[in-house]
Amino acid sequence: MVGRGLWVCKPCFGKRGRFGVVPALCVLIVSAALLALLFVDSIESWATSMNMNTMVEAQGGIIPPQSVPPTRPEEYLLMPSPLVCQRAKPYLIAMVTSAPANQMARQAIRDTWGGEVEVRGHRVMTLFMVGVASDPGLAKLLIEEARERGDLIQGRFWDSYSNLTLKTLSMLNWARRFCPQAHFLAKETIVFWGLCLCQDFNTVISTSALFHWEW
């Protein structure tokens, strides 16, 4: 674009003279294009900050502006201790994707299969992955639940159907960063599944049909 603009300006100088109106316009256009290229990052940052401020005001200002946009799914608003996997040393992590409002369903899992810490000699750990709640009251309840239970991971994105991919990426990134010693990661929804499958882990040749990830 810039090169083409300079090529167009060459005949302009020849036709109208050195100080004509057309050459001046050519210089202004080229200068504007160069300035736009130099400050494109600043313009994008300004636009992003404006969008963040709007989103924070909509939620009542509970979440800091820098935590709202879904641009860095490896960062988390709520999470267990970074040392949780070093202490538990899980062989399998069961990650349950959950909506912020599904508190009763999460508790039902904790009271049943999610409460198991060892199955047939294999250490297992169940965690819940959620996004940002649009209701300020619900956001406070999530903070209390995370403090009490220690099994919630909250990504920096709105919890919505369109952000399911971000929820999965946040889940995988958390496991990669804080629990690399785990052999398997199972992604689940709010449903029951059989932890008795653990007995077959050592004999499984291909895990692609059962699990999303193997380290």
XYZ file of N, CA and C in Angstrom:
645
model
N 0.823 -1.205 0.000
C 0.000 0.000 0.000
C 0.859 1.258 0.000
N 1.889 1.289 0.863
C 2.741 2.474 0.947
C 3.540 2.639 -0.325
N 4.090 1.518 -0.841
C 4.873 1.578 -2.065
C 4.056 2.076 -3.232
N 2.812 1.611 -3.327
C 1.948 2.040 -4.404
C 1.649 3.530 -4.304
N 1.458 4.022 -3.028
C 1.191 5.437 -2.838
C 2.347 6.297 -3.306
N 3.569 5.868 -3.056
C 4.738 6.617 -3.511
C 4.817 6.620 -5.028
N 4.449 5.500 -5.657
C 4.501 5.425 -7.123
C 3.502 6.389 -7.738
N 2.330 6.530 -7.086
C 1.320 7.450 -7.594
C 1.781 8.887 -7.450
N 2.557 9.166 -6.413
C 2.983 10.546 -6.160
C 4.028 11.042 -7.150
N 4.771 10.127 -7.765
C 5.840 10.554 -8.670
C 5.308 11.394 -9.828
N 4.262 10.916 -10.541
C 3.757 11.768 -11.610
C 3.091 13.031 -11.090
N 2.606 13.003 -9.860
C 1.976 14.206 -9.312
C 2.967 15.355 -9.236
N 4.168 15.040 -8.785
C 5.184 16.093 -8.674
C 5.552 16.629 -10.047
N 5.526 15.763 -11.038
C 5.910 16.199 -12.367
C 4.859 17.059 -13.024
N 3.569 16.831 -12.674
C 2.494 17.537 -13.365
C 2.196 18.895 -12.749
N 2.234 18.987 -11.428
C 1.774 20.209 -10.777
C 2.887 21.028 -10.146
N 4.087 20.579 -10.253
C 5.155 21.340 -9.650
C 5.469 20.895 -8.246
N 6.442 21.542 -7.669
C 6.953 21.091 -6.379
C 6.004 21.410 -5.240
N 5.323 22.546 -5.317
C 4.499 22.976 -4.191
C 3.012 22.988 -4.539
N 2.591 22.129 -5.469
C 1.190 22.065 -5.856
C 0.329 21.398 -4.797
N -0.978 21.479 -5.003
C -1.932 20.893 -4.057
C -1.890 19.380 -4.107
N -1.829 18.816 -5.298
C -1.838 17.355 -5.440
C -0.624 16.710 -4.777
N 0.602 17.220 -4.998
C 1.747 16.637 -4.276
C 1.589 16.708 -2.762
N 1.032 17.799 -2.276
C 0.839 17.918 -0.828
C -0.132 16.865 -0.314
N -1.200 16.609 -1.090
C -2.153 15.570 -0.697
C -1.498 14.196 -0.692
N -0.652 13.953 -1.693
C 0.056 12.671 -1.752
C 0.928 12.472 -0.515
N 1.629 13.520 -0.130
C 2.500 13.434 1.045
C 1.678 13.172 2.302
N 0.533 13.841 2.422
C -0.323 13.641 3.591
C -0.849 12.213 3.667
N -1.253 11.652 2.516
C -1.780 10.285 2.496
C -0.713 9.289 2.913
N 0.497 9.450 2.337
C 1.591 8.540 2.675
C 1.960 8.667 4.150
N 2.004 9.901 4.658
C 2.346 10.110 6.072
C 1.309 9.476 6.992
N 0.034 9.618 6.624
C -1.026 9.019 7.441
C -0.918 7.505 7.458
N -0.587 6.913 6.294
C -0.444 5.455 6.226
C 0.709 4.978 7.097
N 1.830 5.703 7.053
C 2.980 5.323 7.876
C 2.672 5.452 9.364
N 1.987 6.523 9.748
C 1.628 6.698 11.157
C 0.685 5.603 11.634
N -0.248 5.197 10.763
C -1.178 4.121 11.136
C -0.436 2.822 11.377
N 0.572 2.547 10.534
C 1.362 1.329 10.719
C 2.168 1.377 12.010
N 2.673 2.567 12.344
C 3.493 2.695 13.545
C 2.674 2.554 14.822
N 1.439 3.028 14.794
C 0.637 3.064 16.022
C -0.520 2.082 16.014
N -0.469 1.058 15.148
C -1.577 0.105 15.085
C -1.739 -0.655 16.395
N -0.615 -0.991 17.052
C -0.703 -1.698 18.334
C -1.370 -0.837 19.402
N -1.022 0.452 19.410
C -1.623 1.352 20.398
C -3.121 1.510 20.165
N -3.512 1.566 18.887
C -4.933 1.696 18.563
C -5.699 0.464 19.013
N -5.132 -0.733 18.764
C -5.788 -1.969 19.177
C -5.896 -2.054 20.699
N -4.846 -1.637 21.409
C -4.879 -1.659 22.873
C -5.948 -0.722 23.414
N -6.073 0.448 22.789
C -7.095 1.397 23.227
C -8.486 0.830 23.015
N -8.718 0.205 21.847
C -10.029 -0.382 21.566
C -10.347 -1.506 22.538
N -9.332 -2.320 22.864
C -9.545 -3.420 23.810
C -9.882 -2.899 25.194
N -9.180 -1.839 25.631
C -9.445 -1.290 26.961
C -10.845 -0.698 27.047
N -11.320 -0.074 25.965
C -12.677 0.461 25.956
C -13.690 -0.654 26.093
N -13.454 -1.773 25.402
C -14.357 -2.917 25.478
C -14.349 -3.532 26.872
N -13.166 -3.608 27.502
C -13.057 -4.176 28.837
C -13.833 -3.339 29.848
N -13.708 -2.017 29.755
C -14.395 -1.163 30.712
C -15.906 -1.315 30.609
N -16.406 -1.467 29.380
C -17.841 -1.662 29.185
C -18.306 -2.946 29.830
N -17.537 -4.028 29.664
C -17.919 -5.322 30.212
C -17.889 -5.303 31.734
N -16.912 -4.614 32.304
C -16.815 -4.554 33.761
C -17.986 -3.785 34.348
N -18.376 -2.673 33.712
C -19.506 -1.903 34.210
C -20.778 -2.733 34.180
N -20.927 -3.601 33.167
C -22.119 -4.428 33.058
C -22.201 -5.438 34.186
N -21.059 -5.833 34.728
C -21.063 -6.836 35.790
C -20.981 -6.212 37.180
N -20.975 -4.937 37.282
C -20.968 -4.303 38.593
C -19.583 -4.063 39.140
N -18.549 -4.228 38.329
C -17.198 -3.918 38.759
C -16.590 -4.926 39.690
N -17.099 -6.159 39.745
C -16.550 -7.162 40.658
C -15.204 -7.658 40.155
N -15.073 -7.804 38.848
C -13.860 -8.371 38.269
C -12.985 -7.251 37.724
N -11.686 -7.260 37.999
C -10.795 -6.224 37.479
C -10.848 -6.176 35.961
N -10.694 -4.993 35.339
C -10.776 -4.877 33.887
C -9.850 -5.824 33.150
N -8.642 -6.024 33.651
C -7.691 -6.843 32.922
C -8.061 -8.321 32.921
N -9.058 -8.718 33.703
C -9.395 -10.130 33.812
C -10.570 -10.533 32.945
N -11.207 -9.584 32.252
C -12.449 -9.902 31.569
C -12.280 -10.472 30.170
N -11.503 -9.876 29.265
C -11.501 -10.371 27.887
C -10.903 -11.763 27.779
N -11.482 -12.624 26.927
C -10.996 -14.005 26.791
C -9.798 -14.102 25.867
N -8.758 -13.319 26.123
C -7.582 -13.335 25.264
C -6.448 -14.174 25.834
N -6.500 -14.484 27.137
C -5.429 -15.262 27.751
C -6.047 -16.354 28.615
N -6.470 -17.466 28.011
C -7.165 -18.505 28.771
C -6.300 -19.234 29.771
N -4.980 -18.958 29.775
C -4.127 -19.638 30.745
C -4.147 -18.951 32.109
N -4.849 -17.813 32.218
C -4.939 -17.123 33.494
C -6.282 -17.428 34.151
N -6.307 -17.414 35.472
C -7.485 -17.876 36.197
C -7.851 -16.929 37.330
N -9.147 -16.748 37.503
C -9.646 -15.932 38.605
C -9.705 -16.731 39.893
N -10.133 -17.988 39.796
C -10.191 -18.891 40.943
C -9.508 -20.193 40.572
N -8.811 -20.781 41.512
C -8.167 -22.066 41.266
C -7.689 -22.650 42.592
N -7.491 -23.978 42.640
C -6.915 -24.577 43.851
C -5.476 -24.114 44.045
N -4.875 -24.561 45.110
C -3.471 -24.234 45.348
C -2.609 -24.733 44.195
N -1.629 -23.949 43.748
C -0.737 -24.418 42.683
C 0.005 -25.700 43.046
N 0.054 -26.018 44.335
C 0.765 -27.217 44.788
C -0.163 -28.407 44.985
N -1.431 -28.280 44.580
C -2.396 -29.341 44.861
C -2.000 -30.664 44.217
N -1.458 -30.620 43.008
C -1.084 -31.864 42.328
C 0.223 -32.435 42.870
N 1.103 -31.571 43.351
C 2.331 -32.075 43.956
C 2.035 -32.847 45.230
N 0.975 -32.447 45.931
C 0.601 -33.147 47.158
C -0.211 -34.399 46.864
N -1.204 -34.287 45.969
C -2.102 -35.411 45.704
C -1.498 -36.435 44.749
N -0.629 -35.970 43.830
C -0.007 -36.844 42.827
C -1.047 -37.710 42.111
N -2.022 -37.089 41.440
C -3.080 -37.868 40.802
C -2.603 -38.574 39.538
N -3.108 -39.770 39.355
C -2.875 -40.504 38.111
C -3.858 -40.033 37.047
N -5.067 -39.695 37.489
C -6.130 -39.222 36.602
C -6.748 -37.954 37.177
N -6.955 -36.953 36.318
C -7.706 -35.757 36.690
C -9.024 -35.786 35.930
N -10.126 -35.728 36.651
C -11.450 -35.620 36.035
C -11.874 -34.159 36.077
N -11.890 -33.505 34.922
C -12.275 -32.105 34.824
C -13.739 -32.026 34.398
N -14.568 -31.469 35.250
C -16.000 -31.364 34.972
C -16.315 -29.931 34.557
N -16.742 -29.735 33.306
C -17.154 -28.406 32.857
C -18.544 -28.117 33.415
N -18.677 -26.976 34.055
C -19.917 -26.670 34.771
C -20.281 -25.207 34.586
N -21.579 -24.926 34.593
C -22.050 -23.543 34.595
C -21.995 -23.004 36.022
N -21.742 -21.718 36.203
C -21.634 -21.164 37.555
C -22.851 -21.445 38.434
N -24.036 -21.497 37.841
C -25.255 -21.672 38.632
C -25.501 -23.115 39.061
N -24.744 -24.072 38.526
C -24.992 -25.491 38.814
C -24.322 -25.943 40.110
N -24.583 -25.253 41.179
C -23.947 -25.581 42.456
C -24.441 -26.909 43.022
N -25.739 -27.178 42.901
C -26.287 -28.427 43.425
C -25.735 -29.632 42.670
N -25.574 -29.497 41.359
C -25.025 -30.596 40.565
C -23.573 -30.864 40.941
N -22.800 -29.798 41.180
C -21.406 -29.987 41.591
C -21.332 -30.692 42.940
N -22.225 -30.303 43.849
C -22.218 -30.939 45.158
C -22.620 -32.404 45.061
N -23.554 -32.725 44.169
C -23.958 -34.119 43.981
C -22.788 -34.961 43.495
N -21.957 -34.398 42.627
C -20.775 -35.122 42.148
C -19.777 -35.305 43.285
N -19.594 -34.268 44.098
C -18.672 -34.393 45.242
C -19.133 -35.490 46.201
N -20.449 -35.625 46.350
C -20.988 -36.609 47.284
C -20.998 -38.028 46.717
N -20.744 -38.177 45.412
C -20.758 -39.511 44.793
C -19.383 -39.821 44.218
N -19.318 -39.982 42.896
C -18.056 -40.433 42.306
C -16.949 -39.389 42.393
N -17.302 -38.107 42.457
C -16.277 -37.074 42.546
C -15.564 -37.033 43.880
N -16.133 -37.703 44.873
C -15.492 -37.737 46.181
C -14.435 -38.805 46.328
N -14.300 -39.660 45.323
C -13.283 -40.713 45.377
C -11.899 -40.111 45.141
N -10.934 -40.520 45.947
C -9.561 -40.047 45.780
C -8.630 -41.159 45.308
N -9.087 -42.397 45.388
C -8.282 -43.517 44.910
C -9.221 -44.627 44.442
N -8.968 -45.121 43.249
C -9.777 -46.195 42.677
C -8.850 -47.297 42.196
N -8.921 -48.453 42.854
C -8.148 -49.629 42.479
C -6.658 -49.312 42.344
N -6.152 -48.587 43.318
C -4.726 -48.299 43.359
C -4.298 -47.071 42.592
N -5.226 -46.378 41.935
C -4.890 -45.183 41.154
C -5.437 -43.942 41.847
N -4.579 -42.946 42.026
C -5.005 -41.689 42.621
C -5.789 -40.879 41.591
N -6.961 -40.391 41.989
C -7.790 -39.588 41.091
C -8.147 -38.276 41.788
N -8.408 -37.249 40.984
C -8.778 -35.943 41.522
C -9.825 -35.331 40.611
N -10.901 -34.828 41.188
C -11.994 -34.219 40.428
C -12.002 -32.714 40.652
N -12.007 -31.964 39.555
C -12.046 -30.506 39.602
C -13.166 -30.009 38.698
N -13.615 -28.773 38.939
C -14.710 -28.189 38.171
C -14.223 -26.933 37.456
N -14.549 -26.835 36.161
C -14.133 -25.703 35.340
C -15.339 -24.822 35.040
N -15.253 -23.538 35.416
C -16.343 -22.592 35.172
C -15.777 -21.318 34.552
N -16.684 -20.505 34.005
C -16.313 -19.198 33.489
C -16.810 -18.102 34.419
N -16.800 -16.870 33.934
C -17.228 -15.723 34.728
C -18.751 -15.634 34.714
N -19.355 -15.503 35.882
C -20.806 -15.375 35.996
C -21.235 -13.937 35.713
N -22.330 -13.780 34.984
C -22.828 -12.436 34.677
C -23.567 -11.813 35.855
N -24.008 -12.641 36.802
C -24.719 -12.163 37.988
C -23.716 -11.902 39.115
N -23.608 -10.669 39.610
C -22.649 -10.376 40.687
C -22.871 -11.219 41.931
N -24.129 -11.492 42.268
C -24.399 -12.323 43.434
C -23.884 -13.737 43.261
N -24.053 -14.282 42.066
C -23.556 -15.622 41.780
C -22.037 -15.649 41.782
N -21.417 -14.565 41.318
C -19.955 -14.488 41.335
C -19.421 -14.568 42.766
N -20.106 -13.925 43.705
C -19.683 -13.990 45.108
C -19.855 -15.397 45.676
N -20.946 -16.076 45.273
C -21.158 -17.447 45.733
C -20.064 -18.380 45.222
N -19.598 -18.135 43.997
C -18.507 -18.951 43.456
C -17.231 -18.766 44.269
N -16.966 -17.534 44.679
C -15.777 -17.273 45.499
C -15.861 -18.037 46.816
N -17.036 -18.019 47.432
C -17.221 -18.749 48.689
C -17.085 -20.256 48.482
N -17.657 -20.761 47.383
C -17.565 -22.194 47.095
C -16.121 -22.610 46.854
N -15.387 -21.790 46.121
C -13.982 -22.105 45.848
C -13.165 -22.098 47.132
N -13.442 -21.154 48.015
C -12.717 -21.082 49.284
C -13.034 -22.287 50.174
N -14.285 -22.727 50.135
C -14.702 -23.829 50.999
C -14.288 -25.191 50.449
N -14.419 -25.387 49.136
C -14.195 -26.700 48.536
C -12.801 -26.879 47.945
N -12.232 -25.808 47.415
C -10.885 -25.904 46.856
C -10.784 -26.728 45.593
N -11.887 -26.843 44.833
C -11.851 -27.658 43.614
C -12.405 -26.923 42.400
N -12.519 -25.588 42.485
C -13.033 -24.794 41.369
C -11.893 -24.122 40.613
N -11.992 -24.142 39.290
C -11.084 -23.392 38.421
C -11.949 -22.467 37.582
N -11.675 -21.172 37.644
C -12.470 -20.201 36.895
C -11.591 -19.467 35.898
N -11.932 -19.600 34.624
C -11.189 -18.911 33.581
C -11.624 -17.467 33.432
N -10.812 -16.678 32.737
C -11.096 -15.256 32.549
C -11.896 -15.051 31.266
N -13.115 -15.537 31.237
C -14.004 -15.383 30.085
C -15.435 -15.545 30.586
N -16.379 -14.966 29.864
C -17.782 -15.112 30.243
C -18.211 -16.556 30.059
N -18.954 -17.081 31.009
C -19.451 -18.451 30.905
C -20.668 -18.461 29.984
N -20.461 -18.871 28.736
C -21.527 -18.907 27.742
C -21.258 -20.037 26.764
N -22.274 -20.366 25.989
C -22.133 -21.453 25.017
C -21.057 -21.127 23.984
N -20.979 -19.868 23.587
C -20.000 -19.478 22.568
C -18.566 -19.549 23.077
N -18.381 -19.644 24.400
C -17.032 -19.710 24.974
C -16.663 -21.105 25.470
N -17.367 -22.135 24.993
C -17.043 -23.500 25.408
C -15.628 -23.894 24.996
N -15.183 -23.402 23.844
C -13.817 -23.706 23.412
C -12.802 -23.106 24.377
N -13.050 -21.871 24.822
C -12.152 -21.245 25.796
C -12.150 -22.009 27.111
N -13.295 -22.546 27.479
C -13.367 -23.323 28.721
C -12.491 -24.568 28.615
N -12.540 -25.237 27.462
C -11.710 -26.431 27.265
C -10.232 -26.067 27.234
N -9.887 -24.976 26.544
C -8.487 -24.546 26.487
C -7.970 -24.166 27.875
N -8.798 -23.489 28.655
C -8.392 -23.127 30.013
C -8.140 -24.362 30.858
N -8.993 -25.356 30.696
C -8.853 -26.609 31.429
C -7.541 -27.309 31.078
N -7.258 -27.415 29.788
C -6.028 -28.082 29.347
C -4.791 -27.306 29.793
N -4.847 -25.983 29.700
C -3.695 -25.173 30.101
C -3.428 -25.278 31.599
N -4.495 -25.325 32.394
C -4.297 -25.463 33.838
C -3.619 -26.789 34.153
N -4.114 -27.866 33.554
C -3.519 -29.183 33.807
C -2.064 -29.228 33.342
N -1.776 -28.592 32.222
C -0.402 -28.595 31.705
C 0.534 -27.826 32.624
N 0.061 -26.709 33.160
C 0.920 -25.867 33.994
C 1.081 -26.383 35.415
N -0.014 -26.848 36.005
C 0.009 -27.154 37.433
C -0.052 -28.643 37.756
N -0.324 -29.488 36.763
C -0.424 -30.917 37.053
C 0.189 -31.745 35.921
N 1.416 -31.448 35.520
C 2.017 -32.178 34.394
C 2.317 -33.629 34.713
N 2.353 -33.989 35.998
C 2.686 -35.366 36.354
C 1.515 -36.321 36.193
N 0.298 -35.805 35.991
C -0.863 -36.673 35.793
C -0.753 -37.397 34.452
N -1.124 -38.675 34.438
C -1.031 -39.467 33.217
C -2.226 -39.243 32.292
N -3.395 -39.009 32.881
C -4.606 -38.868 32.086
C -5.433 -37.686 32.568
N -6.138 -37.075 31.603
C -7.092 -36.018 31.898
C -8.399 -36.367 31.208
N -9.472 -36.486 31.977
C -10.792 -36.803 31.428
C -11.677 -35.572 31.515
N -12.219 -35.148 30.395
C -13.123 -33.993 30.360
C -14.553 -34.501 30.459
N -15.272 -33.989 31.451
C -16.636 -34.446 31.701
C -17.586 -33.260 31.812
N -18.882 -33.555 31.636
C -19.927 -32.585 31.944
C -20.594 -33.027 33.245
N -21.714 -32.417 33.589
C -22.383 -32.784 34.839
C -23.152 -34.091 34.636
N -22.424 -35.169 34.469
C -23.029 -36.489 34.295
C -22.199 -37.500 35.072
N -22.743 -38.705 35.205
C -22.026 -39.771 35.904
C -21.173 -40.536 34.907
N -20.009 -40.923 35.332
C -19.185 -41.815 34.510
C -18.477 -42.782 35.433
N -17.999 -43.905 34.874
C -17.460 -44.973 35.700
C -15.987 -44.822 35.997
N -15.652 -44.541 37.245
C -14.247 -44.497 37.636
C -13.628 -45.884 37.644
N -14.463 -46.925 37.537
C -13.911 -48.275 37.488
C -13.083 -48.498 36.231
N -13.181 -47.566 35.258
C -12.334 -47.663 34.073
C -10.859 -47.567 34.429
N -10.567 -47.066 35.628
C -9.169 -46.918 36.039
C -8.424 -48.245 35.993
N -9.119 -49.344 36.186
C -8.443 -50.631 36.204
C -7.860 -50.980 34.839
N -8.364 -50.354 33.793
C -7.908 -50.671 32.446
C -6.900 -49.669 31.904
N -6.538 -48.646 32.670
C -5.659 -47.604 32.153
C -4.315 -48.155 31.688
N -3.746 -49.067 32.464
C -2.420 -49.575 32.132
C -2.427 -50.506 30.929
N -3.613 -50.985 30.537
C -3.690 -51.913 29.405
C -4.229 -51.259 28.144
N -4.636 -49.973 28.244
C -5.177 -49.294 27.072
C -4.050 -48.975 26.098
N -4.236 -49.382 24.841
C -3.223 -49.118 23.817
C -3.427 -47.732 23.219
N -4.667 -47.430 22.853
C -4.986 -46.127 22.291
C -6.047 -45.465 23.156
N -5.729 -44.285 23.681
C -6.665 -43.592 24.573
C -7.501 -42.556 23.842
N -7.352 -42.449 22.530
C -8.036 -41.383 21.806
C -9.550 -41.513 21.877
N -10.065 -42.728 22.016
C -11.511 -42.919 22.054
C -12.090 -42.669 23.438
N -11.240 -42.617 24.469
C -11.729 -42.483 25.832
C -11.398 -41.140 26.451
N -10.231 -40.595 26.124
C -9.749 -39.426 26.839
C -9.342 -38.340 25.854
N -9.391 -37.120 26.340
C -9.020 -35.982 25.510
C -7.513 -35.760 25.472
N -6.819 -36.233 26.463
C -5.398 -35.866 26.566
C -4.632 -36.943 27.308
N -3.407 -37.182 26.880
C -2.487 -38.036 27.628
C -1.138 -37.359 27.628
N -0.526 -37.209 28.802
C 0.772 -36.524 28.867
C 1.874 -37.492 28.457
